[in-house]
Structure formats: C-alpha cells, structure tokens
C-alpha cells in the first residue's frame, strides 16, 4: 500500500544528510564541549559552527542563539524568562488566542503567578490585527508574543508590522517561528522581534532540539539552572548531535526554501482545489493566500475528524485532526474556535501538511481515496444539511 | 491505541442506517461535544428484533454504536436495559480511558431508545 | 598516538548498539508519538518500551518515569517542581555542599525566590552524614536533595539511610543519580527516594536526554508547559531517538553493571596504586572504598590542574580537572573545598574516570606518561615542600 | 581555545628556572587564586640581560611567563616598565577572555621584579 505522510506540521522525517552529519558526534567526536582536551574542543567547534548556521539563517548574531530541547522549551524560556526578569516593570503580557499550547499553557502558568494576560482575538482567517496589539498595550505591558505562522490552519501573521508597533512602545516581542522556518523568510530584524523560537524536527532536523534567539541586551532569567553552558543562559551538557543536526537542517531548509515553497504551493493548491471541487459541504480553514505553502486545513461537515483520520490511516494516508499535541484531549481546536468556526464543524476538521518528499502522485492518491471515505462516514452520520444540529 | 475489535467494528460497522417505522428511537450526545449517536430499535413480543444506528463521532463512537446494536439484538427489553457501558467496552476488548465516554454514550442512546419504546407503548395502551 | 579517554564522568561515547536502535527513529519510525496513525503509534510504542526499560532498571513503575532533556533539567524539575508545588507547607530545603551545579544553582535560584536552603557539610571524604540531615529538618522542610554519587571525587553517599530518615519525617527526598546509573545499584525503593534524576550520556546513551523518576502521589509543578506529553508533566514533542537510546543504554548499563564494575575497579586500583607508588606529594581525593568503580581523583601538590590536563592532552590522554561543567570558571572545585582540601592543593586536582572500553594498556600508558609531566611542571613551579605558600 | 603560539610557549617554555644572584625578583599571584609567577632579572647598565621564571598555574600562566621573559630581554628598565599585559597577550596571538588575568599577572610579576631591582639599587647607593 502507498504511504502518504501529510502531517509535516506535527513532525518531519530527519533528512538523511542531517543524520549523516550527526553520526560522528555519537561515537567519534563525542566529547563534552565544556572540556579542554581535543575531542572536547572538537565538540565545542561543532556546536559553534551550528550556532553560526542558525544565526545566518535568521539574520542574527551567533551569540544571540541559545540551544534548547525544542520549540516548547524555547517558548517557555522566552515567556517565563522575560516575565520573571522584568516583573518589576509590570506584569502584563499580550498574546493571541491562536498560539500553540507551548505559549498558551505557559501564559496560564504566568497568570497563576500574578501576571495579567491579554489574549487577542483573530479574524475569521486567524489573523491577529497589529492595531489590536497597539490598543492592548498598557504601561504595565512587558512582553508581546504572537506566532509567525499557525500550526493548525497555516495562517501567516503580520509579524513585521506588529513588531514595529511593539518596538515603538519599547516592549519585548517574542515570536514562535516553529512552523515558519524553511517555509517563509524569517529574519529577526525584518520581523522586529527580540525573541524567536524554533524547533529542528519541524524542518527535517532531529526531535528534542531547538533554539531561542535572544536579542542582545534582553533581560532574561534562565529556565534551567546549573553549569555554565550557553553563555550561562541554559545549563546542561549540550546535545551535540542534536545541535549539529539542527545546524545542518536549518542550513538546508533556508537554502532550499524558495524551490521547495514553489513545489509545495503547487501541490497544496492541487489538493485544495481537488477537494473543494469534488466534495460538497467542505470549507477551507485559514487564509486563502496568507498561508504556509504546505498547509491545507478543511472542515468536512457532518463527519468527525478522528474517524476521517483513522480511515485515511487505513489506506496509508497520515493526516492530523487539529494540533497533534492535543490529540488526547476531547476539546475541539482552540484555533478554529478563535476563528469562530462553529464547534460541530470544528470537530470535522482535518489538516493536511505536505513536505519536501510529497509527490503529485501522493496528492492524486489522496484525491482518490478521500471522497469515498467522506461519503461512507456521511452515510453513517445522523447529521445532514438543514438538520437542526442541537437535537 | 484501539483494540483489533474496535478497529474491526470501526471499519466494518454492523447495523448502520435507519429503521423505517421503528418502535423506539433514542439519541445521545450532541455535535458540540463531538459525538452523536442515534439508535433505532424494532421490538416484537418484548424482544428487540432489530437495531440500527447513525453516528457522528470518533472511531470509538462508531465502534461502540456498532457493538451495542449487535448486543441488543435478540434480547428482551429488560435484558437490554442491563447492558452497561462497561459491558459494551469489554465486548470490544476495552477502550482507551479517554474514550470510555463513548461507551457511556452508547448506553445512553440505548436507554433513550428503550424509553422511547416504553413511552410509545404506554401511549398506545392509553389510546 | 594512543588516545586514552579517561573523562567518562564528563560524558561517554554513545554505544554503537544504542546508535543502531536510535537510527530508525530518525528516518523511518519518525512519527510524532502524539498522533494516531501508524507511524505515530509506532513512535509511541517505542517510547513506551523505553519507559518500561528505565522503570525496570531502577525498580519503579513505568508511569513514574518522565523523560527530560538531561540530568540538569531533571534536577531543575525535581527541585523547582516540588518547591513551588509545596511552598504552602514550608519553604525550607536541605541539600549538601557537594552537589552538582544543576542542584546548587537551582537552590540559589530558589533562595532568591524566598526559599531557605541548608547546605549540609561533608566529612573529608565528601560524605554527608544522615544524622546531619535529621538534625537539619524543621517543620518548614519540604524537600531534601542529596546526590547518590559525586561526579568529581566519586564518593558514594549513604542515600538509603538518609532516605529512611527523610521518609520518617514525611518529607520529599530527591537524589541526583546521574553518576550512579550503571556503576552501583540504583533502586528507588531501596534508596527510599521520591525523585531521582538520571542522564543518558553518562552511561553510553546519547546527550540531550534524561529522565526524572517521580514517585506516584508526589505533588509537582511542571517546569515546561505546553502540550500533553509525558502525562502532562513535561510538554514538548518527545525526543524519540533520544528516548529510545536512553532505554537501550540503561538496559545495557544495568545488565552489564556487575561485570563492568569488577573490571573498572581492577583498572582503577591499578591506576591509583601506580600513581601513589610512583609520584610523591600526591593524595587521593574522595573515599578510599565508598567510591565509584571508575573514579580516581588526585591532587598533585605544587602543580596546577589545567597545565597537567593540557600536557596529558598533548600525549593523547583526556582527563578533567574538577567538574567539566565548570572549566570556564576560575574558582577551585566546590566539592574539594567542602571536603576541606586546602585551596592550593585543590587547584592541583585531576580526575581520571575510566570507562567500559578502558584497557590495561591504557592505564599502563598513563602511568608511563604522567610522572614526567608532573616532574616537568614541578621543576617549573615556584612552590615546593616546606615552602610558605602564602608568599 | 589557546592559540598555537600560547601552546608553543606552554609546551616549550623559554627561560624556565631561577637566576643565581639575581638583580631583581618579583612575585605575583598566590596559590589560592590558582596562579603564582616568580620572575628573576639580571640587569647590566640599565639593561635587562637575562630573565627567568617559575610559575605555578594554568596553560596561559605558563605561556605568558615564558613570553614576558622573552620580551624583556635586551630591554632597558624604562622600556620594560612599558610592557603592558595587553602587549604580552598580543605577542601570544591573544588569550581567551577568562585567561586575560594571566597576562595581568605577568605584568605584575615583571613590575615587582623591577621594583625589587630599583629598591636594591637605592639601598646599594645609600650604603
Ligand atoms: C507553532 C508551534 N510552537 C511550538 C511547538 C512546540 O515545539 P516542540 O514540539 O519542538 O516542543 C510546535 C510543535 O509542536 C508548534 O507547531
Ligand atoms: C552528578 C551530576 N548531576 C547532574 C549532571 C547534569 O547532567 P546533564 O549534563 O545531562 O545535564 C551531571 C553531569 O554533567 C552530573 O555529573
């Protein structure tokens, strides 16, 4: 059976080229980068090189890059780090209602610790209006956090504009760029951000490693205390293979972005049009143009997401229904809710996220297997057009 | 995460559809919680002769619907009322903890269908 | 030139068997464990299996194991997690003065946040007296943290006895077992601990992954908020290859412990005796018997550690001077200071930590190259026996 | 982390040892801070003819000691006094930031040796 992986927003396979670069770090240059002897210095050099690559990729200085264990830690570090180091200035934080749980749950934690959080609304496409940010700022605001690209519906936020406003106000600005790296241009100066989170496994790097960009001069508290690694900002023996993998992956992601983007947009649009043309009562979630080149998120009315997902899995197609991280909850997607998608329609959402290895045949296959699945499930469903759903 | 039995009932659900002129119809759940089950029964001589379902919901919701319709067929009304959500889940070789509510839904839909049957019966008897 | 790696306490090479188990997780079973489709379920199964292996290795239940990004995060999580979740009961924490920086710096952080920390003294061998723990407990004490084995001098602490006392008092007990796994028996029930930190790269697993044992019922706050991974205790997409590597590594470490321990003790004692017999004015730091089978820590009087380390590196021998994590500080080892080793002698300390691939020839080589290095450096030194050092 | 030049002077330190009947001896640092340098100079006609050192310390401490003794040889006392720690570090193609204090130590030891020389001279002149 054909295997069509269309959940690249959840995670990507590690590029064999990346694995190849990582391998010597396990068994040969396996030294602890904090040590002085040869293999320690080699390991140090390897992470310095990786740091340079990350810096180049996002237009930062090398010393502004701190390696972490992934996107979630980076978001936690950014928010808690700024919050606790600047609380004497004020305890107000602004974020959006469509952020990843890594940001939202951290905000919840901060709220429990006396911070006031403003969750900005979004329009029906999931876009946060920069003017709303301006209006929400008070003299107690210390941090604004808005993601660059949404992981569920793929909407790209106007970060540069928001960043300009936040900068004028003299407030720290964090962006979660986890889904943006390799998909759209990411430059910390163009975006006017002070902090930026990224995660290797979203762009063909390994899981368990990420980075946080921290603009020079940003007042931060450490999240993880201990040894003097990472300029004393993040303790713990460095994940050398992971960091090397991240470096290689981001280098590849950025250098191939244009070419991949074009191909992904073509395939994505073929998928979108194929579905909209051949299946009734379906809507595309997210912005029609301002969206990630690899994301197609639909709501199929009268059917529930998980049953579509399982049926697709049975024919070898891997997709997700809402954010992968929340597959063990029963709540419908908070992103779709914030976009005011009716809840029963939110339950019928499926996210297709394409990747660099996705082929046109893969898309043809999905367009072939999907309609009968929808049909079968709709035949089984007590819901249908015109029916009062609140039975 | 699902047992083979759940997957079997999910892939090949038994008794899908509506019964024309049913003797009882019951619904449980609502679209905002993500699962709705509608159960139809045909009763003869106090015995459930046929059962069908329509379900909007996840894999477990579909499988429990399918299983509960299988379980009630041939049972008397009293016997059917004693079918617990646990029994449905066990018949499916278990459900993940976060999906146990689907079996509750199946129990509720069945009881709603039986209540409906009883009400119709009382009404008919009173006519 | 011969390469003799004797810094296994800093980090170990990843066992090729471990790398082999990890490899498919990068490119084949690369799914996100939170997803429902086949390769997601495969990944989930892989981490479940690894969790079971860790649980078996330390006598715990699988659901008591939380994967982290390493020993430092585990220590931070244990201390901050218990501290902030139990502060209404009291804000007093007891630890020892010979803990790793991951514990000490976390305590410093907690002290800044209103916690009172008692740092227990040690005897000249680095041992924390369980009776001192008993005496230090007040009705405000919520947590005791004492390491199982010291990373610098290799001293093994009487954790089981301390644990018994702490348990009687109804207080949480954390042990940093980062150096103990694979070297000495580690069983959470025998040790009477509620929390236990471990790190894969110390026992031939990969860097950047560790675990925290959390006894069922322990009141904990999360350190990293976000998705619902790890029973909602530690958010972030799981480092699947790393976790699989940790599982394999701990399985190997425990199954081969006895055999390796015997061999290491033999080689270690050969090194110790060879040095004590052939070099004057040298002392062994740490306990003569209650020490890790692979640790030999010496102070060579009248010479400074780094210059020995560099000279050894030039002949292919990798050793450390104090904790690797602190090689960028100029302070002498806090562990030796706590053991009341005179400061000028502490500066002359070198740690040799052997590993599973260390051979007798390696030890012979060290015993051959070391004496001339010491001699050369002593000839260069203005210090010598009988001299008043405080010139 | 160390430059090739530092490593060269560390591995093959120049001018190690004591000078018998030196004209000046200076010490800087102390064992508790981890570095001690002892510098000996032989002066003739206001010119430093020879210099030797003894050092307890890290790689950078040994290399800076070696370098400073090389640098002073042949210099007049006034010229020698103008040798800054930065000049020593530069002559070694730089030092890691956390090791710059070693070059300070070298400067201090040299100045102590020159002070000692000056004091001896004054004493002798006053005799
Ligand atoms: C937008 C966004 N932020 C943060 C994260 C968290 O990253 P990680 O899984 O590496 O912790 C993810 C993915 O899970 C994401 O999509
Ligand atoms: C005793 C001890 N605790 C904690 C740590 C920290 O572990 P990691 O380097 O995996 O963060 C180490 C090693 O560095 C250690 O030796």
Tab-separated table of N, CA and C in Angstrom, chain A residues 26-154:
chain	number	residue	atom	x	y	z
A	26	UNK	N	28.142	10.945	17.893
A	26	UNK	CA	27.772	9.938	18.876
A	26	UNK	C	28.973	9.113	19.320
A	27	UNK	N	29.785	8.723	18.341
A	27	UNK	CA	30.803	7.730	18.673
A	27	UNK	C	32.238	8.224	18.497
A	28	UNK	N	32.413	9.304	17.709
A	28	UNK	CA	33.786	9.780	17.484
A	28	UNK	C	34.057	11.110	18.203
A	29	UNK	N	33.477	12.190	17.696
A	29	UNK	CA	33.662	13.493	18.369
A	29	UNK	C	32.642	13.607	19.486
A	30	UNK	N	32.714	12.650	20.399
A	30	UNK	CA	31.654	12.551	21.394
A	30	UNK	C	31.931	13.378	22.648
A	31	UNK	N	32.997	14.181	22.619
A	31	UNK	CA	33.419	14.889	23.824
A	31	UNK	C	32.376	15.849	24.376
A	32	UNK	N	32.547	16.172	25.636
A	32	UNK	CA	31.714	17.186	26.286
A	32	UNK	C	32.299	18.546	25.900
A	33	UNK	N	31.492	19.406	25.283
A	33	UNK	CA	32.022	20.680	24.777
A	33	UNK	C	32.617	21.587	25.854
A	34	UNK	N	32.361	21.303	27.103
A	34	UNK	CA	32.922	22.138	28.163
A	34	UNK	C	34.334	21.724	28.541
A	35	UNK	N	34.834	20.666	27.936
A	35	UNK	CA	36.150	20.185	28.335
A	35	UNK	C	37.234	20.752	27.422
A	36	UNK	N	38.471	20.662	27.914
A	36	UNK	CA	39.568	21.362	27.247
A	36	UNK	C	40.353	20.520	26.257
A	37	UNK	N	40.271	19.211	26.385
A	37	UNK	CA	41.118	18.367	25.528
A	37	UNK	C	40.512	18.252	24.124
A	38	UNK	N	41.261	17.577	23.274
A	38	UNK	CA	40.954	17.591	21.848
A	38	UNK	C	39.501	17.265	21.492
A	39	UNK	N	38.987	16.114	21.928
A	39	UNK	CA	37.622	15.809	21.463
A	39	UNK	C	36.584	16.718	22.116
A	40	UNK	N	36.940	17.326	23.229
A	40	UNK	CA	36.052	18.325	23.818
A	40	UNK	C	36.039	19.581	22.958
A	41	UNK	N	37.232	19.992	22.521
A	41	UNK	CA	37.324	21.183	21.670
A	41	UNK	C	36.632	20.941	20.324
A	42	UNK	N	36.747	19.711	19.820
A	42	UNK	CA	36.070	19.371	18.559
A	42	UNK	C	34.554	19.524	18.701
A	43	UNK	N	34.056	19.039	19.830
A	43	UNK	CA	32.612	19.130	20.069
A	43	UNK	C	32.193	20.595	20.182
A	44	UNK	N	33.022	21.367	20.859
A	44	UNK	CA	32.744	22.794	21.013
A	44	UNK	C	32.691	23.471	19.641
A	45	UNK	N	33.665	23.110	18.813
A	45	UNK	CA	33.724	23.691	17.473
A	45	UNK	C	32.462	23.326	16.682
A	46	UNK	N	32.032	22.089	16.837
A	46	UNK	CA	30.848	21.628	16.104
A	46	UNK	C	29.618	22.433	16.500
A	47	UNK	N	29.460	22.717	17.792
A	47	UNK	CA	28.265	23.480	18.160
A	47	UNK	C	28.411	24.961	17.806
A	48	UNK	N	29.645	25.439	17.784
A	48	UNK	CA	29.869	26.827	17.361
A	48	UNK	C	29.474	26.998	15.895
A	49	UNK	N	29.848	26.025	15.106
A	49	UNK	CA	29.508	26.030	13.682
A	49	UNK	C	27.995	25.996	13.496
A	50	UNK	N	27.346	25.143	14.271
A	50	UNK	CA	25.885	25.033	14.179
A	50	UNK	C	25.236	26.356	14.598
A	51	UNK	N	25.800	26.970	15.628
A	51	UNK	CA	25.246	28.242	16.105
A	51	UNK	C	25.358	29.304	15.008
A	52	UNK	N	26.507	29.307	14.344
A	52	UNK	CA	26.694	30.257	13.246
A	52	UNK	C	25.650	30.037	12.153
A	53	UNK	N	25.382	28.765	11.859
A	53	UNK	CA	24.407	28.465	10.808
A	53	UNK	C	23.016	28.957	11.176
A	54	UNK	N	22.645	28.750	12.432
A	54	UNK	CA	21.330	29.229	12.872
A	54	UNK	C	21.285	30.751	12.777
A	55	UNK	N	22.364	31.384	13.227
A	55	UNK	CA	22.420	32.848	13.217
A	55	UNK	C	22.259	33.376	11.792
A	56	UNK	N	23.029	32.802	10.868
A	56	UNK	CA	22.944	33.230	9.469
A	56	UNK	C	21.524	33.036	8.942
A	57	UNK	N	20.934	31.909	9.280
A	57	UNK	CA	19.613	31.573	8.740
A	57	UNK	C	18.547	32.589	9.133
A	58	UNK	N	18.674	33.177	10.324
A	58	UNK	CA	17.615	34.095	10.774
A	58	UNK	C	18.121	35.535	10.920
A	59	UNK	N	19.304	35.803	10.379
A	59	UNK	CA	19.816	37.172	10.398
A	59	UNK	C	20.209	37.679	11.769
A	60	UNK	N	20.682	36.765	12.616
A	60	UNK	CA	21.046	37.147	13.985
A	60	UNK	C	22.556	37.061	14.164
A	61	UNK	N	23.033	37.452	15.348
A	61	UNK	CA	24.434	37.227	15.697
A	61	UNK	C	24.530	35.888	16.414
A	62	UNK	N	25.678	35.229	16.236
A	62	UNK	CA	25.830	33.893	16.827
A	62	UNK	C	25.585	33.887	18.323
A	63	UNK	N	26.083	34.936	19.003
A	63	UNK	CA	25.941	34.924	20.468
A	63	UNK	C	24.512	35.187	20.916
A	64	UNK	N	23.627	35.415	19.969
A	64	UNK	CA	22.218	35.621	20.322
A	64	UNK	C	21.404	34.330	20.230
A	65	UNK	N	22.070	33.227	19.876
A	65	UNK	CA	21.377	31.945	19.701
A	65	UNK	C	21.642	31.048	20.910
A	66	UNK	N	20.596	30.588	21.542
A	66	UNK	CA	20.728	29.667	22.664
A	66	UNK	C	20.038	28.364	22.281
A	67	UNK	N	20.756	27.266	22.399
A	67	UNK	CA	20.146	25.982	22.060
A	67	UNK	C	19.313	25.457	23.227
A	68	UNK	N	18.191	24.836	22.872
A	68	UNK	CA	17.268	24.299	23.877
A	68	UNK	C	16.873	22.878	23.480
A	69	UNK	N	15.927	22.315	24.207
A	69	UNK	CA	15.478	20.958	23.883
A	69	UNK	C	14.298	20.943	22.921
A	70	UNK	N	13.931	22.097	22.364
A	70	UNK	CA	12.855	22.085	21.379
A	70	UNK	C	12.031	23.358	21.416
A	71	UNK	N	11.012	23.383	20.587
A	71	UNK	CA	10.165	24.565	20.485
A	71	UNK	C	9.448	24.896	21.790
A	72	UNK	N	8.995	23.885	22.465
A	72	UNK	CA	8.250	24.116	23.702
A	72	UNK	C	9.139	24.754	24.765
A	73	UNK	N	10.348	24.203	24.930
A	73	UNK	CA	11.250	24.826	25.905
A	73	UNK	C	11.574	26.256	25.486
A	74	UNK	N	11.785	26.480	24.191
A	74	UNK	CA	12.119	27.830	23.731
A	74	UNK	C	10.997	28.807	24.072
A	75	UNK	N	9.755	28.401	23.835
A	75	UNK	CA	8.622	29.275	24.163
A	75	UNK	C	8.534	29.516	25.677
A	76	UNK	N	8.708	28.447	26.445
A	76	UNK	CA	8.685	28.596	27.908
A	76	UNK	C	9.777	29.537	28.381
A	77	UNK	N	10.967	29.339	27.827
A	77	UNK	CA	12.127	30.139	28.208
A	77	UNK	C	11.871	31.609	27.879
A	78	UNK	N	11.380	31.863	26.656
A	78	UNK	CA	11.134	33.242	26.229
A	78	UNK	C	10.136	33.922	27.168
A	79	UNK	N	9.019	33.280	27.389
A	79	UNK	CA	7.942	33.923	28.152
A	79	UNK	C	8.283	34.033	29.638
A	80	UNK	N	8.672	32.909	30.227
A	80	UNK	CA	8.978	32.952	31.663
A	80	UNK	C	10.240	33.764	31.906
A	81	UNK	N	11.197	33.614	30.989
A	81	UNK	CA	12.465	34.315	31.149
A	81	UNK	C	12.283	35.823	31.178
A	82	UNK	N	11.494	36.337	30.238
A	82	UNK	CA	11.243	37.779	30.207
A	82	UNK	C	10.322	38.182	31.362
A	83	UNK	N	9.288	37.387	31.601
A	83	UNK	CA	8.305	37.746	32.630
A	83	UNK	C	8.976	37.929	33.990
A	84	UNK	N	9.743	36.918	34.413
A	84	UNK	CA	10.298	36.976	35.766
A	84	UNK	C	11.481	37.935	35.888
A	85	UNK	N	12.102	38.268	34.750
A	85	UNK	CA	13.229	39.207	34.838
A	85	UNK	C	12.772	40.657	34.743
A	86	UNK	N	11.521	40.859	34.361
A	86	UNK	CA	11.058	42.234	34.146
A	86	UNK	C	9.795	42.566	34.920
A	87	UNK	N	9.445	41.723	35.888
A	87	UNK	CA	8.155	41.924	36.559
A	87	UNK	C	8.102	43.197	37.384
A	88	UNK	N	9.307	43.716	37.739
A	88	UNK	CA	9.265	44.976	38.491
A	88	UNK	C	8.745	46.112	37.600
A	89	UNK	N	8.866	45.943	36.277
A	89	UNK	CA	8.368	46.974	35.358
A	89	UNK	C	6.856	46.884	35.171
A	90	UNK	N	6.349	45.659	35.244
A	90	UNK	CA	4.920	45.455	35.042
A	90	UNK	C	4.639	43.979	34.879
A	91	UNK	N	3.389	43.607	35.038
A	91	UNK	CA	3.065	42.177	34.953
A	91	UNK	C	1.989	41.903	33.914
A	92	UNK	N	2.051	42.657	32.812
A	92	UNK	CA	1.054	42.452	31.755
A	92	UNK	C	1.709	41.893	30.496
A	93	UNK	N	1.116	40.849	29.955
A	93	UNK	CA	1.631	40.194	28.749
A	93	UNK	C	0.497	40.093	27.742
A	94	UNK	N	0.845	40.341	26.482
A	94	UNK	CA	-0.159	40.250	25.412
A	94	UNK	C	0.195	39.088	24.501
A	95	UNK	N	-0.776	38.259	24.198
A	95	UNK	CA	-0.539	37.192	23.237
A	95	UNK	C	-1.813	37.021	22.403
A	96	UNK	N	-1.851	35.997	21.568
A	96	UNK	CA	-3.043	35.822	20.738
A	96	UNK	C	-3.777	34.563	21.170
A	97	UNK	N	-4.978	34.418	20.708
A	97	UNK	CA	-5.773	33.251	21.096
A	97	UNK	C	-5.530	32.059	20.181
A	98	UNK	N	-4.613	32.210	19.211
A	98	UNK	CA	-4.347	31.076	18.316
A	98	UNK	C	-2.934	30.517	18.487
A	99	UNK	N	-2.267	30.878	19.575
A	99	UNK	CA	-0.900	30.388	19.806
A	99	UNK	C	-0.898	28.875	20.061
A	100	UNK	N	0.282	28.310	19.923
A	100	UNK	CA	0.478	26.902	20.275
A	100	UNK	C	0.348	26.739	21.794
A	101	UNK	N	0.024	25.520	22.226
A	101	UNK	CA	-0.090	25.267	23.669
A	101	UNK	C	1.176	25.616	24.441
A	102	UNK	N	2.318	25.514	23.762
A	102	UNK	CA	3.584	25.857	24.434
A	102	UNK	C	3.553	27.299	24.929
A	103	UNK	N	2.875	28.165	24.194
A	103	UNK	CA	2.735	29.563	24.624
A	103	UNK	C	1.528	29.715	25.551
A	104	UNK	N	0.402	29.139	25.149
A	104	UNK	CA	-0.824	29.351	25.928
A	104	UNK	C	-0.740	28.766	27.331
A	105	UNK	N	-0.192	27.562	27.441
A	105	UNK	CA	-0.094	26.942	28.765
A	105	UNK	C	0.930	27.677	29.631
A	106	UNK	N	1.954	28.205	28.991
A	106	UNK	CA	2.934	28.995	29.744
A	106	UNK	C	2.274	30.278	30.251
A	107	UNK	N	1.427	30.863	29.415
A	107	UNK	CA	0.693	32.059	29.851
A	107	UNK	C	-0.239	31.721	31.009
A	108	UNK	N	-0.861	30.567	30.944
A	108	UNK	CA	-1.731	30.121	32.036
A	108	UNK	C	-0.928	30.030	33.329
A	109	UNK	N	0.255	29.442	33.208
A	109	UNK	CA	1.146	29.337	34.377
A	109	UNK	C	1.482	30.729	34.906
A	110	UNK	N	1.794	31.646	33.991
A	110	UNK	CA	2.154	33.003	34.418
A	110	UNK	C	0.955	33.695	35.062
A	111	UNK	N	-0.232	33.433	34.524
A	111	UNK	CA	-1.442	34.033	35.100
A	111	UNK	C	-1.606	33.584	36.552
A	112	UNK	N	-1.299	32.305	36.797
A	112	UNK	CA	-1.379	31.783	38.166
A	112	UNK	C	-0.353	32.453	39.061
A	113	UNK	N	0.690	32.986	38.447
A	113	UNK	CA	1.745	33.634	39.219
A	113	UNK	C	1.629	35.152	39.188
A	114	UNK	N	0.417	35.626	39.027
A	114	UNK	CA	0.179	37.056	39.201
A	114	UNK	C	0.308	37.900	37.951
A	115	UNK	N	0.582	37.287	36.809
A	115	UNK	CA	0.650	38.086	35.582
A	115	UNK	C	-0.748	38.201	34.981
A	116	UNK	N	-0.950	39.334	34.315
A	116	UNK	CA	-2.228	39.514	33.641
A	116	UNK	C	-1.981	39.259	32.158
A	117	UNK	N	-2.788	38.404	31.559
A	117	UNK	CA	-2.566	38.043	30.157
A	117	UNK	C	-3.738	38.537	29.318
A	118	UNK	N	-3.426	39.215	28.222
A	118	UNK	CA	-4.461	39.585	27.257
A	118	UNK	C	-4.345	38.646	26.060
A	119	UNK	N	-5.428	37.945	25.762
A	119	UNK	CA	-5.445	37.055	24.601
A	119	UNK	C	-6.175	37.787	23.479
A	120	UNK	N	-5.443	38.212	22.477
A	120	UNK	CA	-6.070	38.976	21.397
A	120	UNK	C	-6.917	38.068	20.510
A	121	UNK	N	-8.020	38.607	20.014
A	121	UNK	CA	-8.859	37.830	19.093
A	121	UNK	C	-8.217	37.778	17.719
A	122	UNK	N	-8.792	36.962	16.850
A	122	UNK	CA	-8.329	36.895	15.453
A	122	UNK	C	-9.540	37.061	14.548
A	123	UNK	N	-9.282	37.351	13.283
A	123	UNK	CA	-10.406	37.413	12.354
A	123	UNK	C	-10.740	35.994	11.887
A	124	UNK	N	-11.653	35.878	10.932
A	124	UNK	CA	-12.100	34.524	10.559
A	124	UNK	C	-10.988	33.706	9.895
A	125	UNK	N	-9.924	34.380	9.478
A	125	UNK	CA	-8.803	33.658	8.878
A	125	UNK	C	-7.711	33.319	9.892
A	126	UNK	N	-7.897	33.808	11.086
A	126	UNK	CA	-6.899	33.524	12.122
A	126	UNK	C	-5.835	34.594	12.248
A	127	UNK	N	-6.098	35.766	11.662
A	127	UNK	CA	-5.080	36.822	11.683
A	127	UNK	C	-5.258	37.750	12.885
A	128	UNK	N	-4.131	38.057	13.519
A	128	UNK	CA	-4.099	38.980	14.652
A	128	UNK	C	-3.838	40.381	14.094
A	129	UNK	N	-4.717	41.311	14.348
A	129	UNK	CA	-4.582	42.671	13.823
A	129	UNK	C	-3.528	43.440	14.628
A	130	UNK	N	-2.478	43.936	13.956
A	130	UNK	CA	-1.447	44.692	14.681
A	130	UNK	C	-2.037	45.861	15.466
A	131	UNK	N	-3.106	46.444	14.963
A	131	UNK	CA	-3.726	47.561	15.674
A	131	UNK	C	-4.327	47.119	17.004
A	132	UNK	N	-4.771	45.869	17.037
A	132	UNK	CA	-5.282	45.334	18.306
A	132	UNK	C	-4.157	45.233	19.332
A	133	UNK	N	-2.978	44.915	18.827
A	133	UNK	CA	-1.816	44.845	19.726
A	133	UNK	C	-1.571	46.242	20.302
A	134	UNK	N	-1.549	47.236	19.412
A	134	UNK	CA	-1.294	48.602	19.866
A	134	UNK	C	-2.289	49.007	20.962
A	135	UNK	N	-3.557	48.689	20.715
A	135	UNK	CA	-4.591	49.094	21.671
A	135	UNK	C	-4.477	48.361	23.004
A	136	UNK	N	-3.935	47.162	22.955
A	136	UNK	CA	-3.895	46.355	24.189
A	136	UNK	C	-2.750	46.749	25.121
A	137	UNK	N	-1.777	47.461	24.565
A	137	UNK	CA	-0.600	47.811	25.375
A	137	UNK	C	-0.977	48.782	26.496
A	138	UNK	N	-0.512	48.485	27.697
A	138	UNK	CA	-0.681	49.417	28.821
A	138	UNK	C	0.716	49.755	29.339
A	139	UNK	N	0.780	50.610	30.342
A	139	UNK	CA	2.116	50.945	30.867
A	139	UNK	C	2.673	49.810	31.722
A	140	UNK	N	1.884	48.761	31.878
A	140	UNK	CA	2.365	47.596	32.631
A	140	UNK	C	2.794	46.457	31.695
A	141	UNK	N	2.640	46.672	30.380
A	141	UNK	CA	2.954	45.596	29.440
A	141	UNK	C	4.459	45.418	29.308
A	142	UNK	N	4.939	44.181	29.472
A	142	UNK	CA	6.375	43.922	29.351
A	142	UNK	C	6.713	43.041	28.155
A	143	UNK	N	5.715	42.347	27.618
A	143	UNK	CA	6.006	41.366	26.571
A	143	UNK	C	4.785	41.147	25.689
A	144	UNK	N	5.069	41.034	24.376
A	144	UNK	CA	4.035	40.632	23.424
A	144	UNK	C	4.536	39.361	22.751
A	145	UNK	N	3.662	38.378	22.582
A	145	UNK	CA	4.053	37.126	21.935
A	145	UNK	C	3.004	36.724	20.915
A	146	UNK	N	3.381	36.795	19.641
A	146	UNK	CA	2.471	36.383	18.563
A	146	UNK	C	3.248	35.471	17.626
A	147	UNK	N	2.656	34.348	17.260
A	147	UNK	CA	3.357	33.384	16.410
A	147	UNK	C	3.501	33.885	14.980
A	148	UNK	N	4.547	33.396	14.301
A	148	UNK	CA	4.732	33.846	12.918
A	148	UNK	C	3.801	33.108	11.968
A	149	UNK	N	3.612	31.817	12.195
A	149	UNK	CA	2.726	31.045	11.330
A	149	UNK	C	2.008	30.032	12.201
A	150	UNK	N	0.719	29.884	11.950
A	150	UNK	CA	-0.081	28.997	12.776
A	150	UNK	C	0.092	27.531	12.378
A	151	UNK	N	0.238	26.669	13.380
A	151	UNK	CA	0.497	25.260	13.111
A	151	UNK	C	-0.740	24.501	12.654
A	152	UNK	N	-1.926	24.993	12.982
A	152	UNK	CA	-3.121	24.252	12.585
A	152	UNK	C	-3.630	24.674	11.225
A	153	UNK	N	-3.897	25.958	11.083
A	153	UNK	CA	-4.519	26.410	9.840
A	153	UNK	C	-3.527	27.054	8.877
A	154	UNK	N	-2.273	27.201	9.313
A	154	UNK	CA	-1.236	27.662	8.399
A	154	UNK	C	-1.227	29.156	8.139
